[in-house]
Each structure stands twice: as C-alpha cells, then as structure tokens.
CSV table of C-alpha atoms in Angstrom, one decimal:
chain,number,residue,atom,x,y,z
G,416,MET,CA,-129.4,11.0,-7.2
G,417,HIS,CA,-128.4,13.5,-4.5
G,418,ALA,CA,-127.8,17.2,-5.0
G,419,LEU,CA,-124.6,18.3,-3.4
G,420,ARG,CA,-124.7,22.0,-3.9
G,421,SER,CA,-126.6,24.4,-6.1
G,422,GLY,CA,-126.2,23.4,-9.8
G,423,MET,CA,-124.2,20.2,-9.0
G,424,VAL,CA,-125.7,16.8,-9.4
G,425,VAL,CA,-123.8,13.5,-9.4
G,426,VAL,CA,-125.1,10.5,-11.3
G,427,LEU,CA,-123.7,7.1,-12.3
G,428,GLY,CA,-125.9,5.2,-9.8
G,429,LEU,CA,-124.0,5.9,-6.7
G,430,VAL,CA,-125.4,7.1,-3.4
G,431,LEU,CA,-123.7,10.1,-1.8
G,432,ALA,CA,-123.9,11.4,1.7
G,433,CYS,CA,-122.0,14.5,2.7
G,434,SER,CA,-120.6,15.8,5.9
G,435,SER,CA,-118.3,18.7,6.9
G,436,THR,CA,-114.9,17.0,7.1
G,437,GLY,CA,-112.5,15.3,4.8
G,438,ASN,CA,-112.1,15.3,1.0
G,439,GLY,CA,-114.6,17.2,-1.2
G,440,PHE,CA,-115.0,17.0,-5.0
G,441,GLY,CA,-112.0,17.3,-7.4
G,442,ASN,CA,-111.1,20.4,-9.2
G,443,GLU,CA,-110.9,20.6,-12.9
G,444,ASN,CA,-107.2,19.4,-12.9
G,445,GLY,CA,-107.9,16.7,-10.2
G,446,ASP,CA,-108.4,13.0,-10.5
G,447,GLY,CA,-111.8,12.4,-11.9
G,448,GLY,CA,-113.6,15.0,-10.0
G,449,VAL,CA,-116.3,17.6,-10.8
G,450,ASP,CA,-114.9,20.6,-12.6
G,451,ALA,CA,-114.6,24.0,-11.0
G,452,GLY,CA,-117.6,25.3,-12.9
G,453,GLY,CA,-120.0,23.1,-10.9
G,454,ASP,CA,-121.6,21.4,-13.9
G,455,ALA,CA,-123.0,17.8,-13.7
G,456,THR,CA,-120.0,16.1,-15.2
G,457,THR,CA,-117.9,13.5,-13.5
G,458,GLY,CA,-114.7,11.7,-14.4
G,459,PRO,CA,-113.4,8.2,-13.7
G,460,ILE,CA,-112.1,6.9,-10.4
G,461,GLY,CA,-108.8,8.7,-9.6
G,462,ASP,CA,-105.6,7.6,-8.1
G,463,GLY,CA,-105.8,5.9,-4.7
G,464,GLY,CA,-109.4,4.7,-5.4
G,465,ASN,CA,-111.0,8.0,-4.4
G,466,PRO,CA,-112.8,10.0,-7.2
G,467,PHE,CA,-113.1,13.0,-5.0
G,468,GLY,CA,-110.5,15.8,-4.7
G,469,ASN,CA,-111.0,19.4,-3.6
G,470,LEU,CA,-114.0,21.5,-4.3
G,471,GLU,CA,-113.4,24.3,-6.8
G,472,GLY,CA,-109.6,24.4,-6.6
G,473,GLY,CA,-109.1,23.5,-2.9
G,474,ASP,CA,-112.4,24.2,-1.0
G,475,ALA,CA,-112.4,21.0,1.1
G,476,THR,CA,-115.5,21.9,3.0
G,477,GLN,CA,-117.6,18.9,2.0
G,478,VAL,CA,-116.9,15.2,2.2
G,479,ALA,CA,-118.4,12.5,0.0
G,480,THR,CA,-119.1,9.1,1.5
G,481,CYS,CA,-120.1,7.0,-1.5
G,482,GLN,CA,-121.6,3.6,-2.0
G,483,TYR,CA,-121.8,2.1,-5.4
G,484,ASN,CA,-124.7,-0.1,-6.2
G,485,ASP,CA,-122.8,-2.5,-8.3
G,486,SER,CA,-120.4,-5.5,-8.1
G,487,THR,CA,-117.3,-3.5,-9.0
G,488,ASP,CA,-114.6,-3.0,-6.3
G,489,HIS,CA,-114.0,0.7,-7.1
G,490,ASP,CA,-111.5,1.4,-4.3
G,491,GLY,CA,-109.6,-1.8,-4.6
G,492,ASP,CA,-110.1,-3.0,-1.0
G,493,GLY,CA,-111.5,-6.4,-1.9
G,494,PHE,CA,-115.2,-5.5,-1.4
G,495,SER,CA,-117.8,-4.1,-3.8
G,496,GLY,CA,-121.0,-2.3,-2.9
G,497,THR,CA,-123.0,-5.5,-3.4
G,498,GLU,CA,-120.6,-7.1,-0.9
G,499,GLY,CA,-121.4,-4.6,1.8
G,500,ASP,CA,-118.8,-1.9,1.2
G,501,CYS,CA,-120.5,1.2,2.6
G,502,ASN,CA,-117.9,3.6,1.2
G,503,ASP,CA,-116.4,2.2,-2.0
G,504,CYS,CA,-114.3,5.3,-2.4
G,505,ASP,CA,-112.2,4.7,0.7
G,506,PRO,CA,-110.1,1.4,0.9
G,507,ASN,CA,-110.0,1.7,4.7
G,508,ILE,CA,-113.8,1.3,5.0
G,509,ASN,CA,-115.4,-2.1,4.3
G,510,PRO,CA,-116.7,-5.2,6.1
G,511,GLY,CA,-113.2,-6.5,6.5
G,512,ALA,CA,-111.9,-3.5,8.5
G,513,PHE,CA,-111.7,-3.1,12.2
G,514,ASP,CA,-113.7,-0.3,13.7
G,515,VAL,CA,-111.1,2.2,15.0
G,516,PRO,CA,-112.3,3.3,18.5
G,517,GLY,CA,-113.4,6.8,19.2
G,518,ASN,CA,-113.2,8.4,15.8
G,519,GLY,CA,-116.9,8.4,15.0
G,520,VAL,CA,-116.4,6.5,11.7
G,521,ASP,CA,-118.1,3.2,10.8
G,522,GLU,CA,-115.0,1.5,9.3
G,523,ASP,CA,-116.5,-2.0,9.3
G,524,CYS,CA,-119.8,-1.0,7.7
G,525,SER,CA,-121.8,-2.5,10.6
G,526,GLY,CA,-124.2,0.5,10.5
G,527,LYS,CA,-122.8,1.9,13.7
G,528,ALA,CA,-119.5,3.7,14.4
G,529,ASP,CA,-117.1,2.7,17.1
G,530,ASP,CA,-118.7,-0.7,17.9
G,531,GLU,CA,-115.7,-3.0,17.7
G,532,PRO,CA,-116.5,-5.8,20.2
G,533,THR,CA,-114.6,-5.7,23.5
G,534,GLY,CA,-115.1,-7.4,26.9
G,535,CYS,CA,-115.0,-10.9,25.6
G,536,ASP,CA,-112.4,-11.8,28.2
G,537,LYS,CA,-114.8,-11.3,31.1
G,538,GLY,CA,-115.9,-14.3,33.2
G,539,LEU,CA,-113.7,-16.9,31.6
G,540,ALA,CA,-112.7,-19.9,33.7
G,541,ILE,CA,-109.1,-20.1,34.8
G,542,ASP,CA,-108.8,-23.7,33.7
G,543,SER,CA,-110.8,-23.4,30.5
G,544,THR,CA,-109.5,-25.9,27.9
G,545,ASN,CA,-111.2,-24.0,25.0
G,546,ALA,CA,-108.4,-22.4,23.1
G,547,GLY,CA,-110.8,-19.8,21.8
G,548,ASP,CA,-111.0,-18.6,25.3
G,549,GLY,CA,-107.3,-18.1,25.2
G,550,ALA,CA,-107.7,-15.8,22.2
G,551,LYS,CA,-110.4,-13.9,24.1
G,552,ALA,CA,-108.1,-13.6,27.1
G,553,ILE,CA,-105.7,-11.5,25.0
G,554,ASP,CA,-108.6,-9.4,23.7
G,555,LEU,CA,-109.1,-10.9,20.3
G,556,CYS,CA,-112.9,-10.8,20.3
G,557,ARG,CA,-113.9,-11.4,16.7
G,558,THR,CA,-114.1,-14.8,15.0
G,559,THR,CA,-114.4,-15.6,11.3
G,560,THR,CA,-114.0,-18.5,8.9
G,561,ALA,CA,-111.3,-19.4,6.5
G,562,ASN,CA,-113.7,-19.8,3.5
G,563,ALA,CA,-115.9,-16.8,4.2
G,564,THR,CA,-117.1,-14.9,1.0
G,565,GLY,CA,-118.6,-11.6,0.3
G,566,LYS,CA,-119.3,-9.3,3.3
G,567,ALA,CA,-118.7,-12.3,5.7
G,568,ARG,CA,-114.9,-11.9,5.0
G,569,THR,CA,-114.4,-10.0,8.3
G,570,TRP,CA,-111.2,-9.9,10.2
G,571,GLY,CA,-111.0,-12.3,13.2
G,572,VAL,CA,-109.7,-15.5,14.7
G,573,ILE,CA,-110.1,-18.3,12.2
G,574,SER,CA,-108.8,-21.1,14.4
G,575,ALA,CA,-107.3,-21.6,17.9
G,576,ALA,CA,-105.6,-24.6,19.4
G,577,TYR,CA,-103.5,-25.4,22.5
G,578,VAL,CA,-100.5,-27.3,21.2
G,579,LEU,CA,-96.9,-28.2,22.0
G,580,PRO,CA,-94.2,-25.6,21.1
G,581,ASP,CA,-93.6,-27.5,17.8
G,582,GLY,CA,-97.2,-27.2,16.9
G,583,LYS,CA,-98.1,-30.9,17.5
G,584,THR,CA,-101.1,-32.0,19.5
G,585,SER,CA,-100.6,-31.9,23.2
G,586,ASN,CA,-101.4,-34.5,25.8
G,587,ALA,CA,-104.3,-32.9,27.5
G,588,ALA,CA,-104.0,-34.8,30.7
G,589,THR,CA,-100.5,-33.6,31.5
G,590,PHE,CA,-100.6,-30.3,29.7
G,591,ALA,CA,-103.8,-28.5,30.8
G,592,ALA,CA,-102.2,-26.7,33.8
G,593,GLY,CA,-99.7,-25.2,31.4
G,594,HIS,CA,-102.2,-22.6,30.3
G,595,GLY,CA,-104.5,-20.5,32.4
G,596,ILE,CA,-106.8,-17.5,32.1
G,597,LEU,CA,-105.9,-15.1,34.9
G,598,THR,CA,-107.5,-12.1,36.4
G,599,ALA,CA,-104.3,-11.3,38.4
G,600,PHE,CA,-100.8,-12.7,38.8
G,601,GLY,CA,-99.3,-12.1,42.2
G,602,LYS,CA,-99.3,-8.7,43.9
G,603,ASP,CA,-97.2,-5.7,43.2
G,604,PRO,CA,-97.4,-3.5,46.3
G,605,LYS,CA,-95.6,-0.6,44.6
G,606,LYS,CA,-97.3,-0.8,41.2
G,607,PRO,CA,-100.5,-2.8,41.4
G,608,ALA,CA,-101.3,-2.4,37.7
G,609,ASN,CA,-98.3,-4.7,37.0
G,610,SER,CA,-100.2,-7.6,38.5
G,611,LYS,CA,-103.4,-7.0,36.6
G,612,PRO,CA,-104.5,-7.5,33.0
G,613,GLN,CA,-103.2,-4.7,30.9
G,614,PHE,CA,-106.6,-4.4,29.2
G,615,GLY,CA,-110.0,-5.8,30.0
G,616,SER,CA,-110.7,-8.4,32.7
G,617,SER,CA,-108.3,-11.3,31.9
G,618,MET,CA,-104.9,-12.2,30.5
G,619,LEU,CA,-103.5,-15.5,29.2
G,620,GLY,CA,-100.8,-17.4,31.0
G,621,LEU,CA,-98.6,-20.1,29.6
G,622,SER,CA,-96.1,-22.0,31.7
G,623,SER,CA,-93.7,-24.9,31.7
G,624,GLY,CA,-95.1,-25.5,35.2
G,625,THR,CA,-98.6,-24.3,36.1
G,626,ALA,CA,-100.0,-21.1,34.7
G,627,ARG,CA,-101.2,-20.0,38.1
G,628,ALA,CA,-100.3,-17.9,41.0
G,629,PRO,CA,-99.8,-19.6,44.4
G,630,THR,CA,-103.3,-18.5,45.5
G,631,ASP,CA,-105.0,-19.9,42.4
G,632,PRO,CA,-106.6,-23.4,42.4
G,633,GLY,CA,-104.3,-26.0,40.8
G,634,TYR,CA,-101.1,-24.2,41.5
G,635,ILE,CA,-97.9,-26.4,41.9
G,636,ASP,CA,-94.6,-24.9,43.1
G,637,VAL,CA,-92.8,-23.6,40.0
G,638,GLY,CA,-89.5,-24.4,41.7
G,639,GLY,CA,-90.1,-28.2,41.5
G,640,ASP,CA,-92.9,-29.2,39.1
G,641,ASP,CA,-91.8,-31.6,36.3
G,642,LYS,CA,-94.6,-32.7,34.1
G,643,GLY,CA,-92.4,-35.3,32.5
G,644,TYR,CA,-92.6,-34.8,28.8
G,645,THR,CA,-90.4,-33.4,26.0
G,646,SER,CA,-91.2,-31.9,22.6
G,647,GLY,CA,-89.8,-30.2,19.7
G,648,SER,CA,-89.8,-26.4,19.4
G,649,PRO,CA,-90.6,-24.0,16.5
G,650,PRO,CA,-87.7,-23.8,14.0
G,651,PRO,CA,-85.0,-22.6,14.4
G,652,TYR,CA,-85.3,-23.1,18.1
G,653,PRO,CA,-83.8,-24.2,20.4
G,654,LYS,CA,-80.8,-22.1,19.4
G,655,ASN,CA,-78.0,-20.6,21.3
G,656,THR,CA,-78.4,-17.1,22.7
G,657,PRO,CA,-76.0,-14.4,21.4
G,658,ALA,CA,-75.6,-13.1,24.9
G,659,CYS,CA,-74.0,-16.5,25.9
G,660,PRO,CA,-71.7,-17.6,23.1
G,661,GLY,CA,-70.7,-21.2,23.2
G,662,VAL,CA,-73.5,-22.3,25.5
G,663,ILE,CA,-75.6,-25.1,24.1
G,664,THR,CA,-79.3,-24.8,24.9
G,665,GLY,CA,-81.0,-27.9,26.2
G,666,THR,CA,-83.9,-30.0,24.9
G,667,PRO,CA,-87.4,-28.5,25.4
G,668,HIS,CA,-89.3,-29.9,28.4
G,669,ASP,CA,-92.9,-29.3,29.6
G,670,GLY,CA,-93.7,-26.9,26.8
G,671,ALA,CA,-97.0,-25.1,26.3
G,672,ALA,CA,-98.3,-23.1,23.4
G,673,LEU,CA,-101.3,-21.4,21.8
G,674,SER,CA,-101.6,-21.3,18.0
G,675,LEU,CA,-103.9,-18.7,16.5
G,676,GLN,CA,-104.8,-18.3,12.8
G,677,ILE,CA,-106.1,-14.7,12.3
G,678,ARG,CA,-107.3,-12.7,9.3
G,679,VAL,CA,-105.8,-9.3,9.4
G,680,PRO,CA,-108.2,-6.3,9.1
G,681,THR,CA,-108.1,-4.5,5.7
G,682,ASN,CA,-107.3,-1.2,7.3
G,683,ALA,CA,-104.7,-2.3,9.8
G,684,ASN,CA,-101.1,-1.0,9.5
G,685,SER,CA,-99.7,-2.7,12.7
G,686,PHE,CA,-100.7,-4.5,15.8
G,687,THR,CA,-99.4,-4.4,19.4
G,688,LEU,CA,-99.2,-7.1,22.0
G,689,GLN,CA,-98.1,-7.0,25.7
G,690,SER,CA,-96.3,-9.8,27.4
G,691,ALA,CA,-94.3,-10.5,30.5
G,692,PHE,CA,-91.9,-13.4,31.3
G,693,PHE,CA,-91.0,-14.9,34.7
G,694,THR,CA,-88.3,-17.5,35.3
G,695,TYR,CA,-87.1,-19.5,38.3
G,696,GLU,CA,-83.8,-20.0,36.5
G,697,TRP,CA,-82.6,-16.5,37.3
G,698,PRO,CA,-80.0,-16.0,38.8
G,699,GLY,CA,-78.6,-19.5,39.3
G,700,PHE,CA,-78.5,-20.6,35.7
G,701,ILE,CA,-77.6,-17.6,33.6
G,702,CYS,CA,-75.6,-18.7,30.5
G,703,SER,CA,-76.3,-22.4,31.1
G,704,THR,CA,-78.0,-25.2,29.2
G,705,PHE,CA,-81.1,-24.4,31.3
G,706,ASN,CA,-82.2,-21.5,29.1
G,707,ASP,CA,-86.0,-21.5,29.4
G,708,SER,CA,-87.5,-19.6,26.5
G,709,PHE,CA,-90.7,-17.7,25.5
G,710,VAL,CA,-91.3,-16.9,21.8
G,711,VAL,CA,-94.1,-15.6,19.7
G,712,MET,CA,-93.7,-17.0,16.2
G,713,MET,CA,-95.4,-15.2,13.3
G,714,THR,CA,-96.1,-16.7,9.9
G,715,PRO,CA,-95.5,-15.3,7.3
G,716,LYS,CA,-92.2,-14.1,8.8
G,717,PRO,CA,-92.0,-10.3,9.1
G,718,ALA,CA,-89.3,-8.7,6.9
G,719,ASN,CA,-85.8,-8.1,8.3
G,720,LEU,CA,-86.1,-10.7,11.1
G,721,ALA,CA,-83.7,-13.7,11.3
G,722,ASP,CA,-86.7,-15.9,12.1
G,723,GLY,CA,-90.4,-15.5,12.8
G,724,ASN,CA,-90.0,-14.6,16.5
G,725,ILE,CA,-91.4,-11.1,17.2
G,726,VAL,CA,-90.5,-10.8,20.9
G,727,PHE,CA,-86.8,-10.1,21.6
G,728,ASP,CA,-84.6,-7.7,23.4
G,729,GLN,CA,-82.6,-4.8,22.0
G,730,ASP,CA,-79.7,-7.1,21.1
G,731,GLY,CA,-81.9,-9.6,19.2
G,732,ASN,CA,-81.9,-12.1,22.0
G,733,PRO,CA,-85.2,-14.1,22.3
G,734,VAL,CA,-87.0,-13.7,25.7
G,735,SER,CA,-85.3,-16.3,27.9
G,736,VAL,CA,-83.2,-16.7,31.0
G,737,ASN,CA,-80.4,-15.0,29.0
G,738,ASN,CA,-82.1,-11.8,28.1
G,739,SER,CA,-81.3,-8.2,28.8
G,740,PHE,CA,-84.9,-7.4,29.5
G,741,LEU,CA,-84.8,-9.3,32.8
G,742,GLN,CA,-85.1,-6.1,34.8
G,743,VAL,CA,-87.4,-7.2,37.6
G,744,CYS,CA,-85.1,-8.8,40.1
G,745,GLY,CA,-83.2,-8.4,43.4
G,746,CYS,CA,-80.5,-9.8,45.6
G,747,THR,CA,-79.0,-9.4,49.0
G,748,GLY,CA,-77.1,-6.1,49.2
G,749,GLY,CA,-78.0,-5.2,45.6
G,750,PRO,CA,-78.7,-4.2,43.0
G,751,PRO,CA,-76.6,-4.5,41.0
G,752,CYS,CA,-76.8,-8.3,41.2
G,753,SER,CA,-74.1,-10.6,39.8
G,754,ALA,CA,-75.2,-13.8,38.1
G,755,GLY,CA,-73.5,-16.0,35.5
G,756,GLY,CA,-70.7,-13.6,35.1
G,757,LYS,CA,-73.1,-10.8,34.2
G,758,SER,CA,-74.3,-7.7,36.1
G,759,PHE,CA,-78.0,-7.0,36.5
G,760,LYS,CA,-79.1,-3.5,37.6
G,761,CYS,CA,-82.7,-4.6,38.3
G,762,PRO,CA,-84.1,-1.1,37.4
G,763,GLN,CA,-87.7,-2.2,38.0
G,764,GLY,CA,-87.0,-3.6,41.5
G,765,ASP,CA,-88.5,-6.9,42.7
G,766,SER,CA,-92.0,-6.0,43.9
G,767,MET,CA,-93.7,-7.4,40.8
G,768,LEU,CA,-92.5,-10.9,41.9
G,769,THR,CA,-94.5,-10.8,45.1
G,770,ALA,CA,-96.9,-13.7,45.5
G,771,THR,CA,-96.2,-15.1,42.0
G,772,GLY,CA,-94.0,-18.0,43.0
G,773,PHE,CA,-91.0,-16.3,41.6
G,774,GLY,CA,-90.3,-14.1,44.6
G,775,LEU,CA,-87.8,-14.5,47.4
G,776,ASP,CA,-86.2,-17.9,47.7
G,777,THR,CA,-83.6,-18.8,50.4
G,778,ALA,CA,-81.3,-20.6,48.0
G,779,PHE,CA,-81.3,-18.2,45.0
G,780,GLU,CA,-82.6,-14.9,46.4
G,781,ASP,CA,-85.2,-13.4,44.1
G,782,HIS,CA,-85.9,-14.9,40.7
G,783,GLY,CA,-86.5,-12.7,37.7
G,784,SER,CA,-89.0,-11.2,35.2
G,785,THR,CA,-88.9,-8.9,32.2
G,786,GLY,CA,-91.9,-6.9,33.5
G,787,TRP,CA,-94.4,-5.9,30.9
G,788,LEU,CA,-93.1,-5.5,27.4
G,789,THR,CA,-94.9,-4.1,24.3
G,790,THR,CA,-94.3,-5.6,20.9
G,791,THR,CA,-95.3,-3.7,17.7
G,792,VAL,CA,-95.5,-5.5,14.4
G,793,PRO,CA,-96.2,-3.9,10.9
G,794,VAL,CA,-98.9,-5.6,8.9
G,795,ASP,CA,-99.7,-3.1,6.2
G,796,THR,CA,-98.6,-5.6,3.5
G,797,LEU,CA,-100.8,-8.3,5.0
G,798,ARG,CA,-104.2,-6.5,5.0
G,799,GLY,CA,-107.0,-9.0,4.5
G,800,GLN,CA,-104.6,-11.9,4.6
G,801,THR,CA,-104.2,-14.7,7.1
G,802,ILE,CA,-101.4,-14.8,9.7
G,803,THR,CA,-100.5,-17.5,12.3
G,804,LEU,CA,-99.2,-16.6,15.7
G,805,LEU,CA,-97.7,-19.3,17.9
G,806,PHE,CA,-97.2,-18.3,21.6
G,807,ALA,CA,-94.8,-20.9,23.1
G,808,ILE,CA,-92.9,-21.4,26.3
G,809,TRP,CA,-90.7,-24.3,27.4
G,810,ASP,CA,-88.2,-25.5,30.0
G,811,SER,CA,-84.7,-26.1,28.7
G,812,GLY,CA,-82.6,-29.1,29.6
G,813,ASP,CA,-84.9,-30.4,32.3
G,814,GLY,CA,-88.5,-30.0,33.6
G,815,VAL,CA,-87.9,-28.3,36.9
G,816,LEU,CA,-87.4,-24.7,37.8
G,817,ASP,CA,-90.2,-23.4,35.6
G,818,SER,CA,-91.0,-20.3,33.7
G,819,THR,CA,-94.3,-18.5,33.0
G,820,ALA,CA,-95.3,-16.0,30.4
G,821,LEU,CA,-98.3,-13.6,30.5
G,822,MET,CA,-99.9,-12.2,27.3
G,823,ASP,CA,-102.6,-9.5,27.0
G,824,ASN,CA,-103.9,-6.4,25.2
G,825,PHE,CA,-103.6,-7.5,21.5
G,826,GLN,CA,-104.7,-4.4,19.5
G,827,TRP,CA,-104.9,-3.5,15.8
G,828,SER,CA,-103.7,0.0,14.8
G,829,VAL,CA,-103.9,2.3,11.8
G,830,ASN,CA,-100.5,3.7,12.9
G,831,ALA,CA,-97.7,2.7,10.7
G,832,ALA,CA,-94.7,0.7,12.0
G,833,THR,CA,-91.5,0.4,10.0
G,834,SER,CA,-90.2,-2.7,11.7
G,835,VAL,CA,-90.9,-5.2,14.5
G,836,SER,CA,-89.9,-3.8,17.9
G,837,THR,CA,-90.2,-4.9,21.6
G,838,ASN,CA,-89.7,-2.4,24.4
G,839,PRO,CA,-90.2,-2.4,28.2
G,840,ASN,CA,-93.4,-0.6,29.2
G,841,PRO,CA,-92.8,2.8,30.8
G,842,PRO,CA,-93.2,3.0,34.6
G,843,ASN,CA,-96.9,3.1,35.6
C-alpha cells in the first residue's frame, strides 16, 4: 500500500510508484480512476488497459507505474504481474517488449532502462557458416525460443539458417562463399560511409558469386564466377518485371539466402532495414532473361502487397537488373547512360562501385548499384507473433556475371507505418 497524496490511498494489492510525467489518476467521470474528492475508492480497469486518467479533472502532474501481484493480465499485453510484467497498466511495457533507446523507460522489464543489447556484430568472422552470426551482422542481437513461456517469451531470433532461395537446404561446399560478414565493401572516395556498415561493426553480404570485395580473402571475380548449381526461388518468383514487358526471366542459378524466424516485440509498430544491391549485369543485359534478383520475403505477407517481397522500387519492381533504383552507375560521356533502350541518369554517380568488383570494366563501362535503400514495414498487427524473413539473391539464366546484396541496420520502432515502403537513402 502506497500513499499517493494526502488523503489518497490505493489498495487492491498493487504496487504503485509515481513520477512526474505521464498519466495520473482518473477524474470522477474517467475510466476507473480515483474520484475528484481524493477518497480511497478505485474503479475497474478502464479502456485501453490503463486504470489511470487525470488527477482531479485534468491535473496530470503524477504518473502511476503499477505492478499487480497476481496472474491476471490487466493491460491485455500477454503478460501478467507473475509473468514479469513490471507495469501491468501499460501494454507497451512487459518482458516481450524491446527497450526503446534513449527514453529512460524500462520497456522490457529487465530492471534497467535503455539496455537493449547492441554490438553483437563485432568481431564476427567473414566466412562464418553460423547463420546466427548472419542475424547478428544485421544487428538482430536477441535470441529466444519458439516454445518460451511466461516472462521468457521475449522478442528475438528464434531460428536462423543459410538456405537456397526456395528455402531448401544448401550444398555447403559450393555455397559458403555466397554469404559473408563484411566490415566494409569497396571504397567510396566521395562518401566513405557508403562503403561501411550503416550501424555497428559489420553487415551481411549475400551473393550469386562471392560475398566479398576484391581485397577480401576468398574473393573470386564477380564477372566470371559460376558455382554450377540451380535452385527454385520463393513463390511467385522468378517472375517478369513490369519495367520490361514480354521479357521472360531465366532459371535461378547460384542462389544464396538467409532465413530468419523472429518473434516481434510486443510494443513494435514497425521495423526498418537497410540494403544495397550491386549487379554486373548492368548495363549490358537490361530487359533480358539475365535478370538477377534480390528479394526479402516476409511471412505472413504484409497487407496490400502483391506478394511477400518487401523491397521494391516506386513502380513495384523487385530489386533486380531491371529496377529504377539502379542509381549508382556511370558511362563514357555520361550520364545519362543508355542501356536496354532505357535512360539512366545515375544521380548518385559511380564512386560507390570503387574496389567492389562492380566498378569500371573495359567491355561494359561501369556496372550498377542501387546504393543504400531503407525499407519500412508495419508490424503493429503482429506484436508478440512470429514472422519469417527470407533474404535471397540469385543469378538469372546463367551463373556468370554475378550480383551481390548488402543488408544492415535492422531496427524495431514504435513509430507507426501505414504501408510497406522502400526509398533511397538521402545523400550522406
């Protein structure tokens, strides 16, 4: 029992701690709050799971953080007080939440505010075959289990596996170089940040050739490496690109993919992910069967998408050779550069291609990249549920003239998102 102000005592076996911000107690017309007279009466839990409204008709000078000492989930967030919910009046605070950085609130009930784990991508081996390291490379630092109960039902990576683009088990002997954990990719003399991880120490690379830069151990020329295998692809791929009507996309070759099963935090409204795509097929094979592709498939499929792919350009084209986001490029006398009957303005120049293997080539001039993109995905309807993300890349039609994708900076957010979007990063 804790006295909140003179003449006001709250009972019902709940522990209250007050501070100076947020919601106070309800007025006499509010949802289950203490009445304006300040007596020791309380009402039931109100709408939204919060029994507290404004003090004495609008005086919001006190805040109640409440923990019920029972097995009832008072705020409807899936956790009771006996399951570790340290504020059973706020559905955004419980052991399944992620700890929002910098706000001074202990959302995950760990006993310490702002302690979401970071830095797990430091010191990872470039050739690690542990798919969990691939998750760490994109800054997913928490792990959990599918059958967790009680307060152990935290958000996190449930499982991770390097697979083929169709989700089947890969041939490790021929496949291992198709993924890599990179601390840099090439060298951008104009904007060095482009070549570095977008957050933390490492980023994940997937490639239909070798996920390496030319200076990395194990690199093989992305202009000629054929690993010699084919696979399926995630449905409904391969499919034709709207930008190139009538062009049939070829059979997937030399594919590489990472599959992650993740429990969504109970307070997340969206997540963001950064990625960049490099292809040797630009500019020689625009609108041809050699339409190398990179997709990030999400299950369950987000609403209003034709399929589960969450990375696409403003015209709905998946990230591939035939994509309007190929804005890092260059040509003799250009830009604009003409390829496949299309004009490319190359607004980001070509310096990001330096020392990547996708730079100047005597036969085809520069090759191409999207530069860094940021994808935003709403998950407010999936709180506490499990999603699967499949990051996949493949050659199309043959196994040579490879493509590489970089992924990094996966972050949960409490910010709402109305739909899935992918946009080029602003200039750094």
